[in-house]
Amino acid sequence: MILRPLLIALLLALVLRPEWFTPVFAPLAPEGGPVIYQRASLLSLSLSHLGLVAAASLAATVVAVTLAILVTRPAGAAFRPLSRTITNMGQTFPPVAVLALAVPALGFGAGPTLVALFLYGLLPIFENATTALSTLPPATMEAARGIGLSRWQRLVRVELPLALPVTLTGIRLSVVIALGTATIGSTVAARTLGEVIIAGLLTNNTAYVLQGGLIVGLFAVLIYDALVQIERRLAARIGA
Amino acid sequence: MIEIDSITKVYGDETAVDAVSMTVQTGTITVIVGTSGSGKTTLLRMINRLEEPTSGEVRIKGQSTLAVKPHILRRRIGYAIQGHGLFPHHTVARNIGAVPELLNWSRDKTEARVDELLDLFSMEPAQFRDRYPGELSGGQQQRVGVARALASRPDLLLMDEPFGALDPIIRTRAQEDLRRIQRQLGSTIMLVTHDMEEAIRLGDRVAVMDAGKLVQHGTPAEIITQPATDFVADMVGDVERPLRLLSLIPLSDLVEDGTADGAPLSPADSLRDALSACLWTGRSAVPVVEDGAPLGRVTLDAIRARARAHT
Ligand SMILES: Nc1ncnc2c1ncn2[C@@H]1O[C@H](COP(=O)(O)OP(=O)(O)OP(=O)(O)O)[C@@H](O)[C@H]1O
Ligand SMILES: [Mg+2]
């Protein structure tokens, strides 16, 4: 895929040297208005945006995988429907509503956005991890018990590694959703690339909207692609 | 010595294994044979406590298996199953070294053992050590599965239809390999199959199970010539019976002075091989040769007489 280096170059240029694109975006900016967003550096907005997504996704992964492990143990099987309901609610509840509800409790800033992204990200990871952990190859699991691995050793040495590729697919979905969703965090003063888009909307400046949207989109595509590559590698190792 | 003492497993209102008792001598192969659902797998899995017995107990070298934690017990008992159950994300070497690793063997000792076992199973260590199970043929995966079960020199090796998934030619070879390796290492093996042919070929002792009960436990010759019940007789098969018996007897038992024409056999070949050779080539005797030195011959008449003298 020769497209990948091109996209990476385009993204880097958009973030680090936005002024290069003045001629491209100029026709979209309002007459006499600014073409390139300059109220904050795009690099620092990007880093803050990615940081929020990474933190929320990490927390969602830890919680969702832990839950998945618990409900796939014999003792936890009874909690499976309940956990599913909870994670489902996390996803059906609109992130905007979560933001609105979280602001009184957490104040403006990164807090409410983190909560919204975290809740929104739980479901795909939980579903995939649960499915992966409950459909492991039976002969391998029987052998793992048969040769004398303890429960913990089975989990760490066999179950989690074998469940990893499918779990990672869930994480990928979750991260990509979070990358897009994080933009609305700007409405409650979280520093994300949404700031650029919203500034564009408020000032009728399509150049800003396009700039912000393009950067977010490119991050999403490239991260998605990178995670797909990792999954392929892992899955190939696990034997196909 | 492994003593199985009146072991029973009840599932709901079904008795899967019904008060089975038997003793397995160290250094022998015991083959448990029976039809599907007769409780063979359940019996085997109760020995390493993958299944807890409803009642009864198993003693290994006099010690009850209930005296240790199950996963510790299982590290002393090799376990190989149909479909091998290798860890797909570990190399061949790591798969074989899994139990030594659990037992905290040193790296060098484990590596040496892995190579030794690969050699034993005719798999070039340098070539196979670092492959993943997905990069092996079915027969090779099966061998690695058995090698893994043998790695820590366990007191006992349990095998549940280990060759079930192999094609007939590879299967015969795997059986020969197992027999050879067992002799070489002096391992004690309990193997489950529903193939009477395999039971007779491999077993020092054959245990026949029917509906959860152990109906007969004896040498292959006893099972063939003195079946305890109609069920055992059926398992052996009327038509097959004389041939099965002949397959147990080596030519060295019947070799006599004299000469015969045609391709020679070795003294370790069975009377069935000799009978087959006679019938196919129209001879009435075959020469027996060991390492190039003629030992004599075995005649068709002698084979016929031996087959009739079963009682
Ligand atoms: N976990 C279980 N729960 C309920 N019944 C079981 C369970 N495991 C086995 N059984 C029953 O116990 C009986 C013996 O099963 P087992 O697996 O020991 O048979 P087997 O001789 O190994 O058969 P096969 O040759 O088909 O493998 C069967 O009727 C089976 O349905
Ligand atoms: Mg079975």
Coordinates of C-alpha atoms and ligand atoms in Angstrom, one line a residue:
Chain A
M1 CA 0.0 0.0 0.0
I2 CA 1.9 3.1 -1.3
L3 CA -1.0 5.2 0.0
R4 CA 0.2 4.9 3.6
P5 CA 3.4 7.0 3.4
L6 CA 1.5 9.6 1.4
L7 CA -1.2 9.9 4.0
I8 CA 1.4 10.1 6.8
A9 CA 3.2 12.9 4.9
L10 CA -0.1 14.8 4.3
L11 CA -1.1 14.5 8.0
L12 CA 2.3 15.7 9.2
A13 CA 2.2 18.6 6.9
L14 CA -1.3 19.6 7.9
V15 CA -0.3 19.5 11.6
L16 CA 3.2 21.0 11.5
R17 CA 3.1 23.3 8.5
P18 CA -0.5 24.3 8.1
E19 CA 0.5 27.6 6.3
W20 CA 1.6 25.5 3.3
F21 CA -2.1 24.9 2.6
T22 CA -3.2 28.5 2.5
P23 CA -3.8 28.4 -1.2
V24 CA -5.8 25.2 -1.0
F25 CA -8.1 26.4 1.8
A26 CA -8.3 30.1 0.8
P27 CA -11.3 29.7 -1.5
L28 CA -13.3 28.2 1.4
A29 CA -12.5 30.9 3.9
P30 CA -14.9 33.9 4.2
E31 CA -13.8 37.0 2.3
G32 CA -10.8 38.6 4.0
G33 CA -11.1 36.2 7.0
P34 CA -8.3 34.0 8.3
V35 CA -7.6 30.8 6.3
I36 CA -5.5 28.8 8.7
Y37 CA -6.4 28.2 12.3
Q38 CA -4.0 30.0 14.5
R39 CA -5.6 30.5 17.9
A40 CA -3.7 27.4 19.1
S41 CA -1.0 25.3 17.6
L42 CA -2.5 22.4 15.7
L43 CA 0.3 20.2 17.0
S44 CA -0.6 20.8 20.7
L45 CA -4.3 20.3 19.9
S46 CA -3.5 17.0 18.1
L47 CA -1.4 15.8 21.0
S48 CA -4.1 16.7 23.5
H49 CA -6.8 15.0 21.3
L50 CA -4.7 11.8 21.0
G51 CA -3.9 11.9 24.7
L52 CA -7.6 12.0 25.6
V53 CA -8.4 9.2 23.2
A54 CA -5.5 7.1 24.5
A55 CA -6.3 7.6 28.1
A56 CA -10.0 6.8 27.6
S57 CA -9.3 3.8 25.5
L58 CA -6.8 2.5 27.9
A59 CA -9.2 2.8 30.8
A60 CA -12.0 1.2 28.7
T61 CA -9.7 -1.6 27.7
V62 CA -8.7 -2.4 31.2
V63 CA -12.2 -2.3 32.5
A64 CA -13.8 -4.1 29.6
V65 CA -11.2 -6.9 29.5
T66 CA -11.3 -7.4 33.2
L67 CA -15.1 -7.7 33.0
A68 CA -14.8 -10.1 30.1
I69 CA -12.4 -12.2 32.1
L70 CA -14.7 -12.3 35.1
V71 CA -17.8 -13.2 33.2
T72 CA -16.0 -16.0 31.3
R73 CA -15.0 -17.8 34.6
P74 CA -17.5 -20.4 35.8
A75 CA -18.2 -18.4 38.9
G76 CA -18.9 -15.2 36.9
A77 CA -21.1 -16.6 34.2
A78 CA -24.2 -15.4 35.9
F79 CA -23.1 -11.8 35.6
R80 CA -22.7 -12.0 31.8
P81 CA -26.1 -10.7 30.9
L82 CA -25.8 -7.9 33.5
S83 CA -22.4 -6.8 32.2
R84 CA -23.7 -6.8 28.7
T85 CA -26.6 -4.6 29.6
I86 CA -24.3 -2.1 31.3
T87 CA -21.8 -1.9 28.5
N88 CA -24.7 -1.6 26.0
M89 CA -26.1 1.3 27.9
G90 CA -22.7 2.9 27.8
Q91 CA -23.0 2.8 24.0
T92 CA -26.6 3.7 23.5
F93 CA -26.4 6.8 25.8
P94 CA -25.4 9.6 23.4
P95 CA -22.0 11.1 24.2
V96 CA -23.4 14.6 24.1
A97 CA -25.8 13.7 26.9
V98 CA -23.0 12.2 28.9
L99 CA -21.0 15.4 28.5
A100 CA -24.0 17.5 29.6
L101 CA -24.6 15.3 32.6
A102 CA -20.9 15.1 33.6
V103 CA -20.1 18.8 33.5
P104 CA -21.9 19.7 36.8
A105 CA -20.0 16.9 38.5
L106 CA -16.6 17.2 36.9
G107 CA -16.6 20.8 35.7
F108 CA -15.5 22.0 32.3
G109 CA -12.3 20.6 30.7
A110 CA -11.0 17.1 29.9
G111 CA -13.0 15.2 32.6
P112 CA -16.4 14.9 31.1
T113 CA -14.9 14.1 27.7
L114 CA -12.9 11.3 29.2
V115 CA -16.0 9.9 30.9
A116 CA -18.0 10.0 27.6
L117 CA -15.2 8.4 25.5
F118 CA -14.6 5.7 28.2
L119 CA -18.3 4.7 28.4
Y120 CA -18.7 4.8 24.6
G121 CA -15.7 2.6 24.2
L122 CA -16.5 -0.2 26.6
L123 CA -19.0 -2.2 24.5
P124 CA -16.9 -3.2 21.4
I125 CA -14.0 -4.2 23.6
F126 CA -16.2 -6.1 26.1
E127 CA -18.1 -7.9 23.4
N128 CA -15.0 -9.0 21.4
A129 CA -13.0 -10.0 24.5
T130 CA -15.9 -12.1 25.8
T131 CA -16.5 -13.8 22.5
A132 CA -12.8 -14.5 22.1
L133 CA -12.4 -15.9 25.6
S134 CA -15.5 -18.1 25.3
T135 CA -14.6 -19.6 21.9
L136 CA -11.0 -20.7 22.5
P137 CA -10.0 -24.0 20.8
P138 CA -11.3 -26.8 23.2
A139 CA -8.5 -29.2 22.6
T140 CA -5.9 -26.5 23.5
M141 CA -7.8 -25.6 26.7
E142 CA -8.2 -29.3 27.6
A143 CA -4.4 -29.8 27.1
A144 CA -3.6 -26.6 29.1
R145 CA -5.5 -28.1 32.1
G146 CA -4.2 -31.6 31.4
I147 CA -0.5 -30.7 31.5
G148 CA -0.9 -28.9 34.8
L149 CA -1.3 -25.2 34.3
S150 CA -3.0 -23.5 37.2
R151 CA -6.0 -21.3 36.5
W152 CA -3.9 -18.2 36.5
Q153 CA -1.2 -19.7 34.3
R154 CA -3.9 -20.8 31.9
L155 CA -5.4 -17.3 31.8
V156 CA -2.1 -15.5 31.3
R157 CA -0.2 -17.9 29.1
V158 CA -2.9 -19.4 27.0
E159 CA -6.3 -17.7 27.1
L160 CA -5.3 -14.0 26.9
P161 CA -2.7 -14.5 24.2
L162 CA -5.1 -16.5 22.1
A163 CA -7.9 -14.0 22.7
L164 CA -5.7 -11.1 21.8
P165 CA -6.3 -10.6 18.1
V166 CA -10.1 -10.6 18.4
T167 CA -9.9 -8.3 21.5
L168 CA -7.6 -6.0 19.6
T169 CA -10.3 -5.7 16.9
G170 CA -12.7 -4.5 19.6
I171 CA -10.1 -2.0 20.8
R172 CA -9.6 -0.8 17.2
L173 CA -13.3 -0.1 16.8
S174 CA -13.3 1.7 20.1
V175 CA -10.3 3.9 19.4
V176 CA -11.6 4.9 16.0
I177 CA -15.0 5.8 17.4
A178 CA -13.3 7.8 20.2
L179 CA -11.1 9.7 17.8
G180 CA -14.2 11.1 16.1
T181 CA -16.3 11.5 19.2
A182 CA -13.5 13.4 21.0
T183 CA -14.2 16.4 18.8
I184 CA -17.4 17.2 20.6
G185 CA -15.3 17.5 23.8
S186 CA -14.5 21.0 22.7
T187 CA -18.0 22.1 23.5
V188 CA -17.1 21.6 27.2
A189 CA -13.7 23.2 26.8
A190 CA -11.6 20.0 26.4
R191 CA -8.6 20.7 24.2
T192 CA -9.2 18.6 21.1
L193 CA -9.1 19.1 17.4
G194 CA -12.9 19.7 17.7
E195 CA -11.9 23.3 18.6
V196 CA -10.9 24.0 15.0
I197 CA -14.1 22.6 13.6
I198 CA -16.3 24.4 16.1
A199 CA -14.5 27.7 15.5
G200 CA -15.2 27.1 11.8
L201 CA -18.8 26.5 12.4
L202 CA -19.2 29.6 14.6
T203 CA -17.5 31.9 12.2
N204 CA -18.9 30.3 9.0
N205 CA -15.3 29.4 8.0
T206 CA -15.5 26.2 6.0
A207 CA -11.6 26.2 5.7
Y208 CA -11.4 25.6 9.5
V209 CA -14.0 22.9 9.4
L210 CA -12.2 21.1 6.6
Q211 CA -8.8 21.5 8.2
G212 CA -10.0 20.1 11.6
G213 CA -12.0 17.3 9.9
L214 CA -9.2 16.3 7.6
I215 CA -6.7 16.0 10.5
V216 CA -9.1 13.9 12.6
G217 CA -10.0 11.8 9.7
L218 CA -6.4 11.1 8.7
F219 CA -5.5 10.1 12.3
A220 CA -8.4 7.7 12.4
V221 CA -7.5 6.1 9.0
L222 CA -3.8 5.7 9.9
I223 CA -4.4 4.4 13.4
Y224 CA -7.0 2.0 12.1
D225 CA -4.6 0.8 9.5
A226 CA -1.8 0.3 12.0
L227 CA -4.0 -1.7 14.4
V228 CA -5.1 -3.9 11.5
Q229 CA -1.5 -4.6 10.7
I230 CA -0.8 -5.6 14.3
E231 CA -3.9 -7.9 14.4
R232 CA -2.8 -9.6 11.2
R233 CA 0.6 -10.3 12.6
L234 CA -0.8 -11.7 15.8
A235 CA -3.4 -13.8 14.1
A236 CA -0.9 -15.2 11.7
R237 CA 1.3 -16.3 14.5
I238 CA -1.6 -18.0 16.3
G239 CA -1.9 -20.2 13.3
A240 CA -3.9 -19.9 10.1
Chain B
M1 CA 2.4 -49.2 39.8
I2 CA -0.9 -47.5 39.4
E3 CA -3.9 -48.9 41.4
I4 CA -7.4 -47.9 40.3
D5 CA -9.6 -48.8 43.2
S6 CA -13.4 -49.1 42.6
I7 CA -13.6 -45.7 40.8
T8 CA -17.0 -44.4 39.9
K9 CA -18.4 -41.4 38.1
V10 CA -22.1 -40.5 38.1
Y11 CA -23.5 -37.7 35.9
G12 CA -27.1 -37.0 37.1
D13 CA -28.8 -40.4 36.8
E14 CA -26.2 -41.8 34.4
T15 CA -23.3 -43.9 35.7
A16 CA -20.5 -43.1 33.2
V17 CA -17.9 -45.3 35.0
D18 CA -19.1 -48.0 37.3
A19 CA -16.8 -49.2 40.1
V20 CA -13.8 -49.9 37.8
S21 CA -10.7 -51.4 39.5
M22 CA -7.5 -52.4 37.9
T23 CA -3.8 -52.4 38.5
V24 CA -1.3 -51.1 35.9
Q25 CA 2.3 -52.3 36.2
T26 CA 5.2 -49.9 35.8
G27 CA 6.7 -49.9 32.3
T28 CA 3.7 -51.4 30.5
I29 CA 1.1 -50.2 28.0
T30 CA -2.5 -50.7 29.0
V31 CA -5.0 -50.0 26.3
I32 CA -8.6 -49.2 27.3
V33 CA -10.9 -50.2 24.5
G34 CA -14.7 -50.0 24.2
T35 CA -17.5 -48.6 22.1
S36 CA -18.4 -44.9 22.0
G37 CA -19.9 -43.7 25.3
S38 CA -18.6 -46.7 27.3
G39 CA -16.8 -44.4 29.7
K40 CA -13.2 -44.7 28.5
T41 CA -12.4 -40.9 28.4
T42 CA -14.1 -40.4 31.8
L43 CA -12.0 -43.2 33.3
L44 CA -8.8 -41.7 31.9
R45 CA -9.7 -38.1 33.0
M46 CA -10.4 -39.3 36.6
I47 CA -6.8 -40.5 36.8
N48 CA -5.3 -37.0 36.5
R49 CA -8.4 -35.5 38.1
L50 CA -9.6 -33.5 35.1
E51 CA -12.8 -35.2 36.3
E52 CA -13.3 -35.8 40.0
P53 CA -14.5 -39.3 40.9
T54 CA -17.8 -39.6 42.5
S55 CA -16.3 -42.4 44.6
G56 CA -13.2 -44.6 44.7
E57 CA -9.6 -43.5 44.4
V58 CA -6.5 -43.9 42.3
R59 CA -3.0 -44.5 43.8
I60 CA 0.2 -43.9 42.0
K61 CA 3.2 -45.6 43.6
G62 CA 1.0 -46.1 46.7
Q63 CA 0.1 -42.4 47.0
S64 CA -3.5 -41.3 46.6
T65 CA -4.0 -38.8 43.8
L66 CA -6.3 -37.0 46.2
A67 CA -3.3 -36.1 48.4
V68 CA -2.0 -33.4 46.0
K69 CA -3.5 -30.4 44.3
P70 CA -4.9 -31.4 40.9
H71 CA -2.6 -29.1 38.8
I72 CA 0.5 -30.3 40.7
L73 CA -0.6 -33.9 40.2
R74 CA -1.0 -33.3 36.4
R75 CA 2.6 -32.2 36.1
R76 CA 3.6 -35.7 37.0
I77 CA 1.2 -37.3 34.6
G78 CA 1.7 -36.9 30.8
Y79 CA -1.5 -36.2 28.9
A80 CA -1.9 -36.5 25.1
I81 CA -5.3 -36.1 23.3
Q82 CA -6.9 -36.5 20.0
G83 CA -6.3 -33.2 18.1
H84 CA -3.1 -32.7 20.0
G85 CA -4.1 -29.5 21.7
L86 CA -0.8 -27.8 21.1
F87 CA -0.5 -24.1 22.0
P88 CA -0.7 -22.4 18.6
H89 CA 1.1 -19.3 19.8
H90 CA 4.2 -21.2 21.1
T91 CA 7.0 -22.8 19.1
V92 CA 7.5 -26.5 19.0
A93 CA 10.3 -26.2 21.5
R94 CA 8.2 -24.2 23.9
N95 CA 5.3 -26.6 23.5
I96 CA 7.4 -29.6 24.3
G97 CA 9.1 -27.8 27.1
A98 CA 5.9 -26.6 28.7
V99 CA 5.9 -29.1 31.6
P100 CA 9.6 -28.8 32.3
E101 CA 9.1 -25.1 32.4
L102 CA 6.3 -25.5 35.0
L103 CA 8.7 -27.8 37.0
N104 CA 11.4 -25.1 36.8
W105 CA 13.9 -27.1 34.9
S106 CA 17.0 -25.2 33.9
R107 CA 17.1 -23.8 30.3
D108 CA 19.9 -26.1 29.2
K109 CA 18.2 -29.2 30.6
T110 CA 14.9 -28.3 28.9
E111 CA 16.6 -27.6 25.6
A112 CA 18.5 -30.8 25.7
R113 CA 15.3 -32.7 26.5
V114 CA 13.4 -31.1 23.7
D115 CA 16.1 -32.0 21.2
E116 CA 16.3 -35.5 22.5
L117 CA 12.5 -36.0 22.1
L118 CA 12.5 -34.5 18.6
D119 CA 15.2 -36.9 17.6
L120 CA 13.3 -39.8 19.2
F121 CA 10.3 -38.9 17.0
S122 CA 12.4 -38.6 13.9
M123 CA 12.0 -34.8 13.6
E124 CA 15.3 -33.0 13.0
P125 CA 15.6 -30.6 16.0
A126 CA 17.3 -27.8 14.1
Q127 CA 14.5 -27.8 11.5
F128 CA 11.5 -28.1 13.7
R129 CA 12.4 -26.5 17.1
D130 CA 11.4 -23.0 16.2
R131 CA 8.4 -23.7 14.1
Y132 CA 4.8 -23.0 15.2
P133 CA 2.3 -25.8 15.3
G134 CA 0.5 -24.2 12.3
E135 CA 3.6 -24.9 10.2
L136 CA 3.5 -28.7 10.9
S137 CA 1.6 -31.5 9.2
G138 CA -1.1 -33.3 11.2
G139 CA 1.2 -36.3 11.9
Q140 CA 4.0 -34.0 13.1
Q141 CA 1.6 -32.1 15.3
Q142 CA 0.5 -35.3 16.8
R143 CA 4.1 -36.4 17.5
V144 CA 4.8 -33.1 19.1
G145 CA 1.7 -33.6 21.3
V146 CA 3.0 -36.9 22.5
A147 CA 6.5 -35.5 22.9
R148 CA 5.1 -32.8 25.1
A149 CA 3.3 -35.4 27.2
L150 CA 6.6 -37.3 27.7
A151 CA 8.9 -34.3 28.3
S152 CA 9.2 -34.4 32.0
R153 CA 9.6 -38.2 32.2
P154 CA 6.2 -38.6 33.9
D155 CA 5.3 -41.5 36.2
L156 CA 2.4 -42.2 33.9
L157 CA 1.3 -41.2 30.4
L158 CA -2.4 -40.9 29.6
M159 CA -3.4 -40.9 26.0
D160 CA -6.9 -40.4 24.7
E161 CA -7.3 -41.6 21.1
P162 CA -4.0 -40.0 20.3
F163 CA -3.9 -41.4 16.8
G164 CA -7.6 -41.0 16.1
A165 CA -7.2 -38.2 13.6
L166 CA -4.4 -39.7 11.5
D167 CA -4.6 -41.5 8.2
P168 CA -4.1 -45.3 8.3
I169 CA -0.4 -45.2 7.1
I170 CA 0.7 -42.5 9.4
R171 CA -1.3 -44.1 12.2
T172 CA 0.5 -47.4 11.9
R173 CA 3.8 -45.6 11.9
A174 CA 2.8 -43.5 15.0
Q175 CA 1.9 -46.7 16.8
E176 CA 5.2 -48.3 16.0
D177 CA 7.0 -45.2 17.1
L178 CA 5.1 -45.1 20.4
R179 CA 5.8 -48.8 21.1
R180 CA 9.5 -48.3 20.3
I181 CA 9.8 -45.2 22.4
Q182 CA 7.9 -46.7 25.3
R183 CA 10.3 -49.7 25.3
Q184 CA 13.3 -47.4 25.1
L185 CA 12.1 -45.1 28.0
G186 CA 10.3 -47.7 30.0
S187 CA 7.3 -45.5 30.3
T188 CA 4.0 -46.5 31.8
I189 CA 1.1 -45.7 29.4
M190 CA -2.6 -45.9 29.6
L191 CA -4.1 -45.4 26.2
V192 CA -7.8 -45.1 25.1
T193 CA -9.0 -46.3 21.7
H194 CA -12.1 -47.8 20.2
D195 CA -10.0 -49.7 17.7
M196 CA -9.5 -53.3 18.8
E197 CA -6.7 -53.7 16.2
E198 CA -4.8 -50.8 17.9
A199 CA -5.4 -52.3 21.3
I200 CA -4.0 -55.6 20.3
R201 CA -1.1 -54.1 18.5
L202 CA 0.0 -51.8 21.3
G203 CA -1.2 -53.3 24.6
D204 CA 0.7 -55.4 27.1
R205 CA -2.7 -55.4 28.7
V206 CA -6.1 -54.7 27.2
A207 CA -9.0 -53.4 29.3
V208 CA -12.4 -53.7 27.7
M209 CA -15.1 -51.4 28.8
D210 CA -18.8 -51.7 28.2
A211 CA -21.4 -49.3 29.5
G212 CA -19.2 -48.0 32.2
K213 CA -18.0 -51.4 33.5
L214 CA -14.7 -53.0 33.0
V215 CA -15.7 -56.3 31.5
Q216 CA -12.3 -57.8 30.9
H217 CA -8.7 -57.0 31.7
G218 CA -6.0 -59.3 30.4
T219 CA -3.3 -59.8 27.8
P220 CA -4.2 -59.4 24.2
A221 CA -4.0 -63.2 23.7
E222 CA -6.5 -63.7 26.6
I223 CA -8.9 -61.2 25.2
I224 CA -8.8 -62.9 21.8
T225 CA -8.9 -66.5 22.9
Q226 CA -11.0 -66.3 26.1
P227 CA -13.4 -63.3 25.7
A228 CA -15.2 -62.9 29.0
T229 CA -18.5 -61.8 27.5
D230 CA -20.3 -61.7 24.2
F231 CA -19.5 -58.0 24.0
V232 CA -15.7 -58.7 24.1
A233 CA -16.1 -61.4 21.5
D234 CA -18.0 -59.0 19.3
M235 CA -15.3 -56.4 19.8
V236 CA -12.6 -58.9 18.7
G237 CA -14.8 -60.0 15.8
D238 CA -15.3 -63.7 14.8
V239 CA -13.8 -63.4 11.4
E240 CA -10.8 -61.5 12.6
R241 CA -10.0 -63.6 15.6
P242 CA -7.5 -66.1 14.2
L243 CA -5.7 -63.4 12.4
R244 CA -5.5 -61.2 15.4
L245 CA -4.1 -64.1 17.4
L246 CA -1.5 -64.8 14.8
S247 CA -0.5 -61.1 14.7
L248 CA 0.6 -61.4 18.3
I249 CA 3.0 -64.3 17.8
P250 CA 6.5 -63.6 16.5
L251 CA 8.1 -65.9 13.9
S252 CA 10.8 -66.7 16.4
D253 CA 8.3 -68.8 18.3
L254 CA 7.8 -71.2 15.4
V255 CA 11.0 -71.1 13.5
E256 CA 12.3 -74.6 12.6
D257 CA 15.4 -75.9 10.8
G258 CA 15.2 -76.1 7.0
T259 CA 15.1 -73.8 4.0
A260 CA 12.4 -72.2 2.0
D261 CA 12.3 -70.1 -1.2
G262 CA 11.3 -66.5 -1.7
A263 CA 11.6 -63.3 0.2
P264 CA 12.7 -63.8 3.8
L265 CA 11.0 -62.4 6.9
S266 CA 12.6 -61.3 10.2
P267 CA 12.0 -63.2 13.4
A268 CA 10.2 -60.2 14.9
D269 CA 7.6 -60.3 12.2
S270 CA 4.3 -62.0 13.2
L271 CA 2.7 -65.2 12.1
R272 CA 0.1 -63.1 10.3
D273 CA 2.8 -61.5 8.2
A274 CA 4.1 -65.0 7.3
L275 CA 0.6 -66.4 6.6
S276 CA 0.0 -63.4 4.4
A277 CA 3.3 -63.9 2.5
C278 CA 2.6 -67.6 2.0
L279 CA -0.9 -67.0 0.6
W280 CA 0.1 -64.2 -1.6
T281 CA 3.1 -65.9 -3.2
G282 CA 1.7 -69.5 -3.1
R283 CA 4.5 -70.8 -0.9
S284 CA 4.1 -73.3 1.9
A285 CA 7.0 -72.0 4.0
V286 CA 8.9 -68.7 4.3
P287 CA 12.6 -68.3 5.2
V288 CA 13.5 -66.5 8.4
V289 CA 16.6 -64.3 8.3
E290 CA 18.0 -62.2 11.1
D291 CA 20.5 -59.5 10.1
G292 CA 21.5 -61.5 7.0
A293 CA 22.0 -64.8 8.9
P294 CA 19.5 -67.5 8.0
L295 CA 17.7 -68.9 11.1
G296 CA 15.5 -71.5 9.4
R297 CA 11.9 -71.4 8.2
V298 CA 8.3 -71.2 9.3
T299 CA 5.8 -73.5 7.5
L300 CA 2.2 -73.0 6.7
D301 CA 1.4 -76.2 8.5
A302 CA 3.1 -75.0 11.7
I303 CA 1.1 -71.7 11.5
R304 CA -2.2 -73.6 11.0
A305 CA -1.4 -75.9 14.0
R306 CA -0.5 -72.9 16.1
A307 CA -3.8 -71.1 15.3
R308 CA -5.8 -74.1 16.3
A309 CA -3.9 -74.6 19.6
H310 CA -5.5 -71.6 21.2
T311 CA -7.3 -73.1 24.1
Ligands
LIG1 N1 -19.6 -33.7 31.5 C1 -20.5 -34.7 31.3 N2 -21.8 -34.5 31.7 C2 -22.7 -35.5 31.6 N3 -22.5 -36.6 31.0 C3 -21.3 -36.9 30.6 C4 -20.2 -36.0 30.7 N4 -19.1 -36.5 30.2 C5 -19.4 -37.7 29.7 N5 -20.7 -38.0 30.0 C6 -21.4 -39.2 29.6 O1 -20.7 -40.3 30.1 C7 -20.7 -41.4 29.2 C8 -19.3 -41.8 29.0 O2 -18.6 -40.8 28.3 P1 -17.1 -40.9 27.8 O3 -16.7 -39.6 27.2 O4 -16.3 -41.4 28.9 O5 -17.2 -42.0 26.7 P2 -16.1 -42.6 25.7 O6 -16.0 -44.1 26.0 O7 -14.8 -41.9 25.9 O8 -16.7 -42.4 24.3 P3 -16.0 -42.0 22.9 O9 -15.4 -43.3 22.4 O10 -17.1 -41.6 22.1 O11 -15.0 -40.9 23.2 C9 -21.4 -40.9 28.0 O12 -22.7 -41.5 28.0 C10 -21.5 -39.4 28.1 O13 -22.6 -38.9 27.6
MG2 MG -13.7 -40.6 24.6

